[in-house]
Amino acid sequence: PNDASLRGKWWELFGDPVLDRLEEQARAASPRLQAAAARVRQARAALGLSEAGSLPTLEVAPEITRYAVSRNRPDQPDKVPNNREYATSRFRLPLVAAYELDLWGRVARQNESAGKRLEAGVAAYQMVLLALQGDLAQTYFQLRAADAELALLKRNIALRLRAQELVTTRKNGGLASEFDLSRVETELALAESEALATEKRRNDLGHGLALLVGAAPGEFKIEPQEFSTLPPAVPVGLPAELLERRPDVAEAERLLAARNAEIGVSQASLFPAIRLTAGLGAE
């Protein structure tokens, strides 16, 4: 897949500095992204461990032993002629080297599988990053839409209050009925109820943004502002090759290659392993 192509900071097309700051903050402190990065490091360590299997192994096992004859024995060593040794020390320094001849390709296919799994881990990280960036942008624009709706509702409430004052004055002057006053009061109550619901939804969206950027919801605040950003124009007839840039497609392709290499590892395990060993030591 063509997933190695640079994607860039696509959210900058919206020209919103607050969104740009939130995207950078999320990339630096998101718990989901940190977990994905840890899985990449784990896969890289597994690849290093697998590649070490294609190199010779060297084992050093030094040994020091000291023993003596018990003094409680009736036949003490000093009673034996020409024997004055009560204790003996023994030092051993063995050095063993081993190397497996990869005649059947087991080690090579194992390294191939580990390498593909590392690439799949990198693609999974890119998928988490892309999902994080998309979720953050979508939540941010929903919050700005709530700001615009809340501003509109506040202007509506102000108009309803003026209408209520006007109808109250007219009713006191005998030009309006009790029904007219009840109607404008009902419309005012409905507008205030919608404003409270919109404000609650905005608070929930703000908490969602805090979780996405890895901040505490109580300390994370975004000041309301008018929603004036226009989305960029999407060209018509995008080619299907763009699917190859999706990280999840790349991850699936790498996992397929890794499983295919693991089949080779299993097939090579049916044959005997030939290992060359050599030992050297001093005692």
XYZ file of N, CA and C in Angstrom:
849
model
N 0.828 -1.217 0.000
C 0.000 0.000 0.000
C 0.858 1.262 0.000
N 0.258 2.341 -0.430
C 0.943 3.626 -0.534
C 0.772 4.427 0.755
N 0.944 3.755 1.881
C 0.705 4.417 3.157
C 1.898 5.247 3.609
N 3.034 5.163 2.896
C 4.202 5.943 3.288
C 4.107 7.397 2.837
N 3.098 7.735 2.054
C 2.949 9.117 1.594
C 2.649 10.041 2.776
N 3.232 11.203 2.728
C 3.040 12.169 3.807
C 1.609 12.697 3.797
N 0.992 12.708 4.963
C -0.372 13.205 5.076
C -0.394 14.677 5.476
N 0.594 15.100 6.231
C 0.665 16.501 6.602
C -0.367 16.882 7.657
N -0.344 18.130 8.036
C -1.278 18.662 9.030
C -2.533 19.136 8.301
N -3.413 18.185 7.991
C -4.582 18.480 7.172
C -5.546 19.427 7.865
N -5.528 19.473 9.191
C -6.482 20.328 9.903
C -6.150 21.814 9.734
N -4.943 22.120 9.265
C -4.595 23.517 9.042
C -5.372 24.119 7.874
N -6.017 23.272 7.053
C -6.851 23.789 5.967
C -8.030 24.605 6.488
N -8.422 24.372 7.735
C -9.549 25.112 8.299
C -9.143 26.487 8.808
N -7.846 26.724 8.970
C -7.384 28.040 9.395
C -7.837 28.449 10.776
N -7.904 27.507 11.720
C -8.338 27.807 13.090
C -7.144 27.598 14.023
N -6.587 28.658 14.604
C -5.413 28.485 15.480
C -5.708 27.677 16.734
N -6.916 27.768 17.249
C -7.261 26.974 18.441
C -7.236 25.481 18.106
N -7.793 25.124 16.955
C -7.761 23.727 16.534
C -6.328 23.265 16.320
N -5.480 24.103 15.740
C -4.081 23.730 15.546
C -3.397 23.451 16.878
N -3.667 24.280 17.867
C -3.050 24.074 19.185
C -3.547 22.793 19.836
N -4.833 22.512 19.724
C -5.384 21.296 20.324
C -4.824 20.036 19.660
N -4.644 20.077 18.344
C -4.098 18.914 17.642
C -2.673 18.624 18.113
N -1.859 19.642 18.263
C -0.491 19.431 18.739
C -0.488 18.933 20.186
N -1.386 19.460 21.000
C -1.462 19.021 22.391
C -1.911 17.569 22.485
N -2.846 17.172 21.635
C -3.323 15.785 21.660
C -2.227 14.826 21.238
N -1.444 15.204 20.253
C -0.369 14.317 19.801
C 0.699 14.141 20.874
N 0.880 15.137 21.712
C 1.924 15.068 22.734
C 1.465 14.393 24.019
N 0.150 14.405 24.312
C -0.293 13.957 25.637
C -1.458 12.993 25.603
N -1.861 12.498 24.443
C -3.010 11.597 24.410
C -2.643 10.222 24.976
N -3.398 9.688 25.939
C -3.095 8.353 26.468
C -3.231 7.261 25.411
N -4.208 7.370 24.524
C -4.371 6.355 23.477
C -3.163 6.310 22.553
N -2.627 7.474 22.222
C -1.470 7.530 21.331
C -0.219 7.017 22.039
N -0.089 7.300 23.315
C 1.048 6.797 24.069
C 1.011 5.272 24.165
N -0.182 4.696 24.324
C -0.300 3.239 24.352
C 0.075 2.629 23.008
N -0.350 3.265 21.915
C 0.011 2.768 20.587
C 1.514 2.862 20.357
N 2.143 3.934 20.836
C 3.588 4.068 20.704
C 4.317 3.001 21.520
N 3.775 2.659 22.683
C 4.382 1.595 23.487
C 4.295 0.254 22.773
N 3.206 0.002 22.061
C 3.096 -1.250 21.301
C 4.100 -1.281 20.148
N 4.397 -0.131 19.557
C 5.419 -0.079 18.505
C 6.788 -0.409 19.093
N 7.101 0.139 20.252
C 8.385 -0.173 20.903
C 8.470 -1.652 21.266
N 7.349 -2.231 21.675
C 7.327 -3.658 21.980
C 7.604 -4.483 20.730
N 6.998 -4.120 19.604
C 7.242 -4.847 18.359
C 8.679 -4.678 17.894
N 9.271 -3.498 18.101
C 10.666 -3.275 17.705
C 11.604 -4.132 18.570
N 11.291 -4.252 19.853
C 12.103 -5.113 20.717
C 11.970 -6.574 20.315
N 10.750 -6.997 19.939
C 10.564 -8.377 19.484
C 11.343 -8.650 18.206
N 11.440 -7.656 17.311
C 12.227 -7.820 16.093
C 13.706 -7.976 16.425
N 14.209 -7.190 17.349
C 15.611 -7.335 17.755
C 15.896 -8.685 18.369
N 14.938 -9.192 19.155
C 15.119 -10.513 19.744
C 15.099 -11.599 18.678
N 14.247 -11.435 17.663
C 14.189 -12.423 16.590
C 15.452 -12.392 15.738
N 15.953 -11.204 15.434
C 17.170 -11.106 14.632
C 18.378 -11.659 15.363
N 18.357 -11.634 16.694
C 19.463 -12.202 17.449
C 19.560 -13.713 17.250
N 18.455 -14.354 16.840
C 18.497 -15.798 16.612
C 19.317 -16.200 15.399
N 19.599 -15.261 14.499
C 20.411 -15.576 13.322
C 21.897 -15.386 13.582
N 22.262 -14.993 14.797
C 23.665 -14.783 15.151
C 24.145 -15.906 16.059
N 25.458 -16.159 16.098
C 25.973 -17.192 17.030
C 25.709 -16.802 18.471
N 25.498 -17.809 19.295
C 25.302 -17.589 20.731
C 26.576 -17.961 21.468
N 26.867 -17.214 22.507
C 28.075 -17.417 23.298
C 27.669 -17.469 24.757
N 28.006 -18.558 25.414
C 27.632 -18.758 26.806
C 28.890 -18.922 27.658
N 28.928 -18.184 28.756
C 30.022 -18.261 29.719
C 29.408 -18.576 31.073
N 29.866 -19.694 31.674
C 29.300 -20.116 32.961
C 30.448 -20.434 33.924
N 31.075 -19.429 34.506
C 32.169 -19.708 35.460
C 31.647 -20.378 36.726
N 32.504 -21.183 37.328
C 32.098 -21.955 38.518
C 33.279 -22.027 39.477
N 32.985 -21.792 40.727
C 33.992 -21.882 41.790
C 33.448 -22.805 42.868
N 34.204 -23.857 43.207
C 33.770 -24.834 44.208
C 34.896 -25.038 45.230
N 34.511 -25.080 46.473
C 35.489 -25.349 47.537
C 34.882 -26.385 48.480
N 35.635 -27.444 48.736
C 35.119 -28.497 49.623
C 36.253 -28.993 50.502
N 35.847 -29.592 51.623
C 36.815 -30.079 52.609
C 36.239 -31.305 53.293
N 37.096 -32.043 53.926
C 36.685 -33.243 54.670
C 36.260 -32.826 56.068
N 35.171 -33.400 56.555
C 34.663 -33.061 57.877
C 35.661 -33.471 58.955
N 35.829 -32.585 59.908
C 36.726 -32.908 61.016
C 36.106 -33.907 61.976
N 34.832 -34.203 61.857
C 34.196 -35.168 62.747
C 34.405 -36.610 62.302
N 35.011 -36.801 61.136
C 35.255 -38.180 60.672
C 36.394 -38.793 61.468
N 36.302 -40.106 61.718
C 37.393 -40.752 62.479
C 38.685 -40.848 61.673
N 38.566 -40.996 60.376
C 39.777 -41.089 59.545
C 40.115 -39.718 58.989
N 40.721 -38.874 59.818
C 41.081 -37.541 59.408
C 42.167 -37.592 58.351
N 42.145 -36.629 57.426
C 43.161 -36.644 56.372
C 44.582 -36.505 56.900
N 44.740 -35.846 58.075
C 46.106 -35.678 58.572
C 46.693 -36.970 59.118
N 45.825 -37.971 59.334
C 46.321 -39.263 59.795
C 46.842 -40.135 58.659
N 46.513 -39.709 57.432
C 46.996 -40.458 56.281
C 48.403 -39.966 55.938
N 49.329 -40.864 55.728
C 50.708 -40.439 55.432
C 50.766 -39.560 54.177
N 51.601 -38.545 54.222
C 51.848 -37.621 53.103
C 50.578 -36.900 52.635
N 49.613 -36.686 53.500
C 48.378 -35.982 53.137
C 48.128 -34.894 54.175
N 48.298 -33.655 53.792
C 48.090 -32.539 54.706
C 46.996 -31.582 54.214
N 46.281 -31.954 53.136
C 45.270 -31.068 52.550
C 43.924 -31.294 53.225
N 43.419 -30.279 53.876
C 42.094 -30.353 54.469
C 41.005 -29.864 53.511
N 41.308 -28.938 52.644
C 40.311 -28.334 51.749
C 40.867 -28.268 50.326
N 39.930 -28.263 49.390
C 40.291 -28.204 47.968
C 39.424 -27.154 47.292
N 40.014 -26.357 46.445
C 39.296 -25.355 45.662
C 39.335 -25.742 44.195
N 38.217 -25.526 43.505
C 38.117 -25.890 42.090
C 37.551 -24.690 41.318
N 38.211 -24.345 40.258
C 37.795 -23.215 39.415
C 37.553 -23.740 37.999
N 36.380 -23.390 37.432
C 36.045 -23.799 36.070
C 35.597 -22.564 35.281
N 36.065 -22.458 34.042
C 35.686 -21.349 33.168
C 35.345 -21.907 31.786
N 34.123 -22.458 31.625
C 33.738 -22.986 30.303
C 33.198 -21.880 29.401
N 33.487 -21.994 28.120
C 33.027 -21.061 27.099
C 32.439 -21.883 25.956
N 31.113 -21.727 25.715
C 30.415 -22.553 24.729
C 29.830 -21.628 23.665
N 30.091 -21.918 22.415
C 29.542 -21.165 21.275
C 28.669 -22.097 20.450
N 27.576 -21.559 19.897
C 26.647 -22.361 19.093
C 26.114 -21.502 17.962
N 25.855 -22.155 16.849
C 25.313 -21.463 15.681
C 24.435 -22.434 14.913
N 23.220 -21.981 14.584
C 22.276 -22.832 13.856
C 22.359 -22.536 12.364
N 22.555 -23.591 11.578
C 22.546 -23.453 10.126
C 21.101 -23.370 9.652
N 20.739 -22.235 9.129
C 19.355 -22.006 8.710
C 19.152 -22.570 7.299
N 19.200 -23.894 7.209
C 19.057 -24.523 5.897
C 17.631 -24.457 5.384
N 16.651 -24.459 6.278
C 15.247 -24.524 5.855
C 14.556 -23.161 5.908
N 15.293 -22.122 6.274
C 14.705 -20.784 6.274
C 13.840 -20.467 7.471
N 13.955 -21.250 8.541
C 13.102 -20.991 9.702
C 13.437 -19.650 10.347
N 14.715 -19.394 10.557
C 15.114 -18.150 11.217
C 14.809 -16.948 10.321
N 15.049 -17.103 8.998
C 14.787 -15.991 8.083
C 13.302 -15.650 8.034
N 12.452 -16.673 7.982
C 11.016 -16.394 7.948
C 10.524 -15.839 9.282
N 11.159 -16.266 10.367
C 10.806 -15.717 11.675
C 11.173 -14.233 11.755
N 12.335 -13.868 11.219
C 12.718 -12.454 11.180
C 11.777 -11.666 10.271
N 11.374 -12.269 9.161
C 10.444 -11.601 8.260
C 9.103 -11.337 8.944
N 8.625 -12.324 9.682
C 7.357 -12.145 10.395
C 7.464 -11.042 11.438
N 8.567 -11.015 12.191
C 8.737 -9.976 13.209
C 8.838 -8.597 12.565
N 9.521 -8.512 11.409
C 9.615 -7.229 10.724
C 8.268 -6.735 10.224
N 7.459 -7.639 9.678
C 6.135 -7.234 9.211
C 5.230 -6.845 10.369
N 5.383 -7.514 11.493
C 4.569 -7.145 12.653
C 4.980 -5.773 13.185
N 6.256 -5.441 13.074
C 6.677 -4.100 13.455
C 6.049 -3.072 12.517
N 6.051 -3.335 11.215
C 5.417 -2.416 10.272
C 3.917 -2.314 10.530
N 3.286 -3.436 10.907
C 1.864 -3.393 11.245
C 1.634 -2.557 12.499
N 2.556 -2.636 13.459
C 2.424 -1.803 14.651
C 2.549 -0.324 14.346
N 3.453 0.015 13.420
C 3.587 1.414 13.014
C 2.308 1.886 12.304
N 1.743 1.024 11.443
C 0.496 1.380 10.769
C -0.646 1.523 11.775
N -0.676 0.661 12.800
C -1.707 0.793 13.832
C -1.546 2.103 14.595
N -0.293 2.496 14.828
C -0.054 3.790 15.485
C -0.578 4.932 14.617
N -0.298 4.860 13.315
C -0.795 5.898 12.413
C -2.325 5.914 12.379
N -2.952 4.738 12.492
C -4.407 4.675 12.503
C -4.968 5.325 13.765
N -4.339 5.047 14.904
C -4.777 5.681 16.147
C -4.582 7.188 16.073
N -3.450 7.619 15.482
C -3.194 9.049 15.349
C -4.228 9.706 14.439
N -4.517 9.068 13.311
C -5.497 9.640 12.383
C -6.888 9.689 13.007
N -7.268 8.626 13.716
C -8.574 8.619 14.382
C -8.640 9.686 15.476
N -7.534 9.847 16.205
C -7.493 10.867 17.249
C -7.646 12.260 16.653
N -6.907 12.524 15.574
C -7.000 13.837 14.936
C -8.397 14.088 14.372
N -8.993 13.071 13.761
C -10.338 13.237 13.221
C -11.381 13.434 14.302
N -11.297 12.619 15.375
C -12.257 12.771 16.481
C -12.129 14.140 17.134
N -10.888 14.608 17.286
C -10.700 15.906 17.924
C -11.275 17.027 17.057
N -11.007 16.974 15.750
C -11.538 18.017 14.868
C -13.062 17.990 14.835
N -13.631 16.791 14.778
C -15.087 16.691 14.737
C -15.708 17.204 16.038
N -15.119 16.824 17.176
C -15.646 17.301 18.461
C -15.484 18.810 18.596
N -14.364 19.320 18.104
C -14.138 20.767 18.189
C -15.166 21.530 17.368
N -15.458 21.061 16.154
C -16.424 21.758 15.318
C -17.838 21.624 15.884
N -18.133 20.499 16.527
C -19.421 20.379 17.193
C -19.534 21.374 18.350
N -18.420 21.585 19.051
C -18.435 22.563 20.141
C -18.631 23.970 19.593
N -17.975 24.305 18.482
C -18.157 25.629 17.893
C -19.576 25.795 17.356
N -20.158 24.730 16.830
C -21.548 24.800 16.393
C -22.474 25.042 17.581
N -22.148 24.427 18.723
C -22.939 24.670 19.929
C -22.778 26.120 20.389
N -21.556 26.690 20.231
C -21.365 28.101 20.568
C -22.251 28.996 19.703
N -22.281 28.708 18.390
C -23.112 29.516 17.497
C -24.596 29.367 17.833
N -25.000 28.133 18.132
C -26.412 27.918 18.483
C -26.751 28.608 19.797
N -25.822 28.555 20.747
C -26.073 29.195 22.032
C -26.158 30.713 21.883
N -25.300 31.287 21.033
C -25.377 32.728 20.805
C -26.704 33.109 20.155
N -27.159 32.284 19.228
C -28.453 32.551 18.586
C -29.599 32.445 19.592
N -29.536 31.463 20.475
C -30.586 31.304 21.472
C -30.587 32.464 22.463
N -29.415 32.978 22.797
C -29.368 34.119 23.716
C -29.994 35.356 23.082
N -29.745 35.561 21.777
C -30.406 36.681 21.098
C -31.910 36.457 21.032
N -32.306 35.191 20.851
C -33.726 34.879 20.828
C -34.368 35.151 22.182
N -33.657 34.811 23.262
C -34.180 35.061 24.606
C -34.334 36.560 24.846
N -33.341 37.326 24.380
C -33.444 38.784 24.544
C -34.675 39.336 23.817
N -34.939 38.830 22.614
C -36.133 39.264 21.883
C -37.403 38.839 22.603
N -37.403 37.612 23.167
C -38.586 37.146 23.888
C -38.838 37.994 25.133
N -37.765 38.421 25.806
C -37.938 39.272 26.980
C -38.537 40.624 26.594
N -38.072 41.169 25.467
C -38.652 42.443 25.014
C -40.119 42.255 24.623
N -40.418 41.104 23.998
C -41.812 40.849 23.640
C -42.674 40.692 24.885
N -42.118 40.041 25.896
C -42.879 39.876 27.144
C -43.152 41.234 27.791
N -42.157 42.109 27.809
C -42.375 43.438 28.381
C -43.426 44.211 27.585
N -43.355 44.084 26.255
C -44.310 44.804 25.417
C -45.737 44.304 25.640
N -45.906 42.969 25.677
C -47.248 42.408 25.866
C -47.761 42.726 27.271
N -46.860 42.728 28.256
C -47.286 43.070 29.612
C -47.790 44.512 29.678
N -47.080 45.409 28.993
C -47.520 46.804 28.958
C -48.856 46.945 28.243
N -48.991 46.217 27.134
C -50.256 46.275 26.396
C -51.400 45.686 27.224
N -51.108 44.619 27.966
C -52.170 44.014 28.792
C -52.589 44.967 29.899
N -51.600 45.640 30.501
C -51.948 46.610 31.544
C -52.773 47.762 30.982
N -52.562 48.062 29.700
C -53.337 49.130 29.082
C -54.632 48.643 28.454
N -54.911 47.354 28.568
C -56.143 46.812 28.033
C -56.107 46.516 26.557
N -54.896 46.486 25.953
C -54.779 46.227 24.521
C -54.399 44.777 24.215
N -54.098 43.968 25.224
C -53.745 42.553 25.036
C -54.437 41.734 26.101
N -54.636 40.464 25.771
C -55.351 39.574 26.696
C -54.362 38.743 27.509
N -54.921 38.008 28.467
C -54.102 37.104 29.271
C -53.523 35.979 28.411
N -54.255 35.590 27.389
C -53.761 34.547 26.484
C -52.507 35.008 25.754
N -52.473 36.247 25.302
C -51.289 36.772 24.619
C -50.074 36.777 25.539
N -50.275 37.149 26.785
C -49.179 37.165 27.743
C -48.685 35.749 28.033
N -49.601 34.806 28.188
C -49.208 33.410 28.443
C -48.427 32.834 27.257
N -48.819 33.227 26.058
C -48.125 32.711 24.879
C -46.667 33.183 24.825
N -46.414 34.477 25.049
C -45.045 34.983 24.992
C -44.219 34.440 26.169
N -44.849 34.224 27.314
C -44.123 33.631 28.442
C -43.732 32.190 28.132
N -44.620 31.461 27.468
C -44.308 30.077 27.077
C -43.162 30.048 26.080
N -43.192 30.949 25.097
C -42.110 31.008 24.116
C -40.787 31.372 24.779
N -40.812 32.251 25.768
C -39.606 32.603 26.498
C -39.062 31.402 27.280
N -39.947 30.648 27.927
C -39.520 29.479 28.695
C -38.916 28.409 27.790
N -39.511 28.219 26.607
C -38.960 27.244 25.662
C -37.569 27.661 25.189
N -37.376 28.930 24.899
C -36.063 29.404 24.463
C -35.027 29.237 25.566
N -35.404 29.522 26.807
C -34.465 29.347 27.923
C -34.131 27.868 28.133
N -35.127 26.981 27.964
C -34.876 25.545 28.094
C -33.915 25.040 27.011
N -34.095 25.517 25.777
C -33.190 25.121 24.703
C -31.774 25.643 24.961
N -31.666 26.820 25.526
C -30.346 27.369 25.828
C -29.636 26.542 26.896
N -30.376 26.108 27.916
C -29.769 25.279 28.959
C -29.306 23.931 28.391
N -30.141 23.343 27.524
C -29.755 22.061 26.921
C -28.524 22.219 26.030
N -28.471 23.310 25.279
C -27.306 23.552 24.422
C -26.057 23.816 25.247
N -26.198 24.519 26.339
C -25.039 24.781 27.211
C -24.529 23.485 27.835
N -25.455 22.597 28.213
C -25.029 21.304 28.757
C -24.305 20.483 27.697
N -24.821 20.507 26.468
C -24.152 19.762 25.399
C -22.759 20.334 25.124
N -22.625 21.639 25.209
C -21.306 22.236 25.016
C -20.343 21.813 26.112
N -20.801 21.748 27.341
C -19.937 21.291 28.437
C -19.502 19.840 28.219
N -20.420 19.007 27.761
C -20.059 17.611 27.482
C -19.018 17.525 26.366
N -19.168 18.336 25.337
C -18.182 18.350 24.252
C -16.835 18.856 24.749
N -16.844 19.825 25.652
C -15.590 20.306 26.228
C -14.889 19.237 27.039
N -15.655 18.443 27.791
C -15.054 17.329 28.528
C -14.493 16.284 27.575
N -15.194 16.051 26.456
C -14.677 15.116 25.471
C -13.370 15.592 24.863
N -13.265 16.882 24.586
C -12.006 17.436 24.082
C -10.888 17.286 25.109
N -11.207 17.479 26.374
C -10.189 17.333 27.416
C -9.636 15.917 27.451
N -10.501 14.937 27.321
C -10.033 13.547 27.312
C -9.174 13.259 26.081
N -9.526 13.851 24.946
C -8.768 13.603 23.723
C -7.365 14.197 23.781
N -7.227 15.331 24.427
C -5.912 15.974 24.509
C -5.146 15.559 25.756
N -5.731 14.682 26.587
C -5.032 14.199 27.768
C -4.988 15.188 28.915
N -6.009 16.029 29.047
C -6.068 17.026 30.115
C -7.207 16.686 31.068
N -7.134 17.239 32.256
C -8.206 17.047 33.235
C -9.418 17.878 32.829
N -10.629 17.284 32.815
C -11.811 18.049 32.377
C -12.072 19.290 33.211
N -11.761 19.236 34.499
C -12.030 20.401 35.334
C -11.118 21.570 35.049
N -9.907 21.306 34.523
C -8.949 22.373 34.261
C -8.933 22.808 32.802
N -9.635 22.091 31.940
C -9.610 22.376 30.509
C -10.779 23.286 30.154
N -10.469 24.431 29.540
C -11.507 25.391 29.169
C -11.217 25.957 27.787
N -12.265 26.135 27.007
C -12.183 26.790 25.702
C -13.223 27.905 25.696
N -12.754 29.107 25.457
C -13.657 30.250 25.459
C -14.599 30.181 24.256
N -15.860 30.545 24.448
C -16.804 30.544 23.313
C -16.421 31.583 22.269
N -16.668 31.264 21.038
C -16.453 32.202 19.945
C -17.378 31.844 18.787
N -17.565 32.793 17.914
C -18.454 32.583 16.787
C -17.853 31.555 15.825
N -18.710 30.752 15.243
C -18.296 29.717 14.295
C -18.295 30.323 12.898
N -17.069 30.576 12.391
C -16.956 31.240 11.090
C -16.103 30.457 10.102
N -15.639 29.263 10.476
C -14.759 28.487 9.604
C -15.576 27.780 8.536
N -15.115 27.888 7.305
C -15.757 27.187 6.201
C -14.942 25.946 5.852
N -15.585 24.822 5.612
C -14.835 23.605 5.271
C -14.195 23.736 3.901
N -13.042 23.110 3.705
C -12.395 23.170 2.388
C -13.202 22.387 1.356
N -13.055 22.773 0.118
C -13.780 22.104 -0.961
C -13.170 20.741 -1.245
N -14.010 19.716 -1.308
C -13.568 18.354 -1.600
C -13.746 18.101 -3.094
N -12.695 17.745 -3.804
C -12.835 17.524 -5.253
C -13.723 16.325 -5.550
N -14.389 16.387 -6.665
C -15.289 15.311 -7.087
C -14.484 14.246 -7.831
N -14.837 12.983 -7.615
C -14.187 11.896 -8.339
C -12.810 11.551 -7.820
N -12.666 11.398 -6.500
C -11.366 11.003 -5.948
C -11.023 9.578 -6.376
N -9.759 9.298 -6.723
C -9.396 7.954 -7.189
C -9.438 6.939 -6.057
N -9.690 5.695 -6.433
C -9.756 4.622 -5.439
C -8.383 4.306 -4.852
N -7.295 4.769 -5.505
C -5.954 4.521 -4.973
C -5.733 5.194 -3.624
N -6.592 6.159 -3.289
C -6.458 6.810 -1.983
C -6.697 5.834 -0.837
N -7.420 4.750 -1.117
C -7.640 3.742 -0.072
C -6.331 3.119 0.390
N -5.328 3.100 -0.514
C -4.049 2.502 -0.147
C -3.315 3.341 0.897
N -3.725 4.576 1.082
C -3.071 5.431 2.068
C -3.675 5.266 3.453
N -4.728 4.486 3.565
C -5.353 4.289 4.872
C -4.469 3.398 5.733
N -4.175 3.819 6.973
C -3.299 3.001 7.826
C -3.891 1.638 8.169
N -5.219 1.526 8.292
C -5.792 0.227 8.631
C -5.626 -0.765 7.483
N -5.680 -0.278 6.227
C -5.425 -1.159 5.082
C -3.974 -1.635 5.104
N -3.042 -0.723 5.401
C -1.635 -1.100 5.489
C -1.395 -2.094 6.625
N -2.062 -1.879 7.762
C -1.901 -2.794 8.895
C -2.372 -4.202 8.527
N -3.525 -4.298 7.859
C -4.043 -5.608 7.459
C -3.098 -6.295 6.485
N -2.518 -5.510 5.561
C -1.595 -6.102 4.585
C -0.336 -6.609 5.276
N 0.192 -5.868 6.250
C 1.396 -6.306 6.972
C 1.118 -7.536 7.825
N -0.050 -7.579 8.464
C -0.391 -8.756 9.263
C -0.552 -9.985 8.376
N -1.108 -9.802 7.185
C -1.219 -10.920 6.247
C 0.165 -11.432 5.861
N 1.106 -10.519 5.592
C 2.468 -10.932 5.259
C 3.137 -11.625 6.440
N 2.882 -11.145 7.668
C 3.469 -11.779 8.850
C 2.924 -13.185 9.044
N 1.614 -13.373 8.871
C 1.040 -14.716 9.015
C 1.578 -15.645 7.924
N 1.776 -15.112 6.730
C 2.328 -15.926 5.655
C 3.750 -16.379 6.001
N 4.553 -15.491 6.593
C 5.896 -15.872 7.009
C 5.863 -16.885 8.144
N 4.874 -16.786 9.027
C 4.767 -17.753 10.129
C 4.435 -19.149 9.620
N 3.739 -19.227 8.469
C 3.513 -20.545 7.859
C 4.851 -21.162 7.469
N 5.757 -20.346 6.912
C 7.089 -20.851 6.586
C 7.856 -21.300 7.809
N 7.697 -20.590 8.929
C 8.359 -21.007 10.165
C 7.845 -22.367 10.621
N 6.531 -22.557 10.546
C 5.947 -23.842 10.962
C 6.378 -24.968 10.037
N 6.449 -24.700 8.750
C 6.887 -25.736 7.814
C 8.347 -26.095 8.032
N 9.191 -25.102 8.311
C 10.604 -25.394 8.560
C 10.804 -26.171 9.852
N 9.862 -26.049 10.797
C 9.986 -26.796 12.055
C 9.811 -28.296 11.861
N 9.291 -28.722 10.709
C 9.151 -30.153 10.433
C 10.486 -30.804 10.117
N 11.495 -30.040 9.796
C 12.809 -30.569 9.444
C 13.741 -30.469 10.640
N 14.772 -31.306 10.680
C 15.703 -31.245 11.814
C 16.517 -29.958 11.800
N 16.812 -29.485 12.982
C 17.637 -28.297 13.139
C 19.096 -28.717 13.276
N 19.951 -28.119 12.494
C 21.382 -28.428 12.506
C 22.091 -27.304 13.242
N 22.739 -27.647 14.343
C 23.387 -26.657 15.188
C 24.859 -27.015 15.348
N 25.723 -26.075 15.099
C 27.154 -26.241 15.278
C 27.531 -25.696 16.652
N 28.247 -26.508 17.408
C 28.646 -26.091 18.769
C 30.145 -26.252 18.939
N 30.714 -25.483 19.804
C 32.138 -25.564 20.123
C 32.315 -25.173 21.567
N 33.205 -25.861 22.237
C 33.437 -25.586 23.657
C 34.911 -25.356 23.942
N 35.190 -24.466 24.858
C 36.557 -24.153 25.248
C 36.524 -23.736 26.706
N 37.517 -24.171 27.460
C 37.497 -23.811 28.860
C 38.789 -24.152 29.560
N 38.861 -23.795 30.795
C 40.040 -24.074 31.629
C 39.556 -24.529 32.989
N 40.321 -25.451 33.575
C 39.938 -25.988 34.894
C 41.195 -26.153 35.731
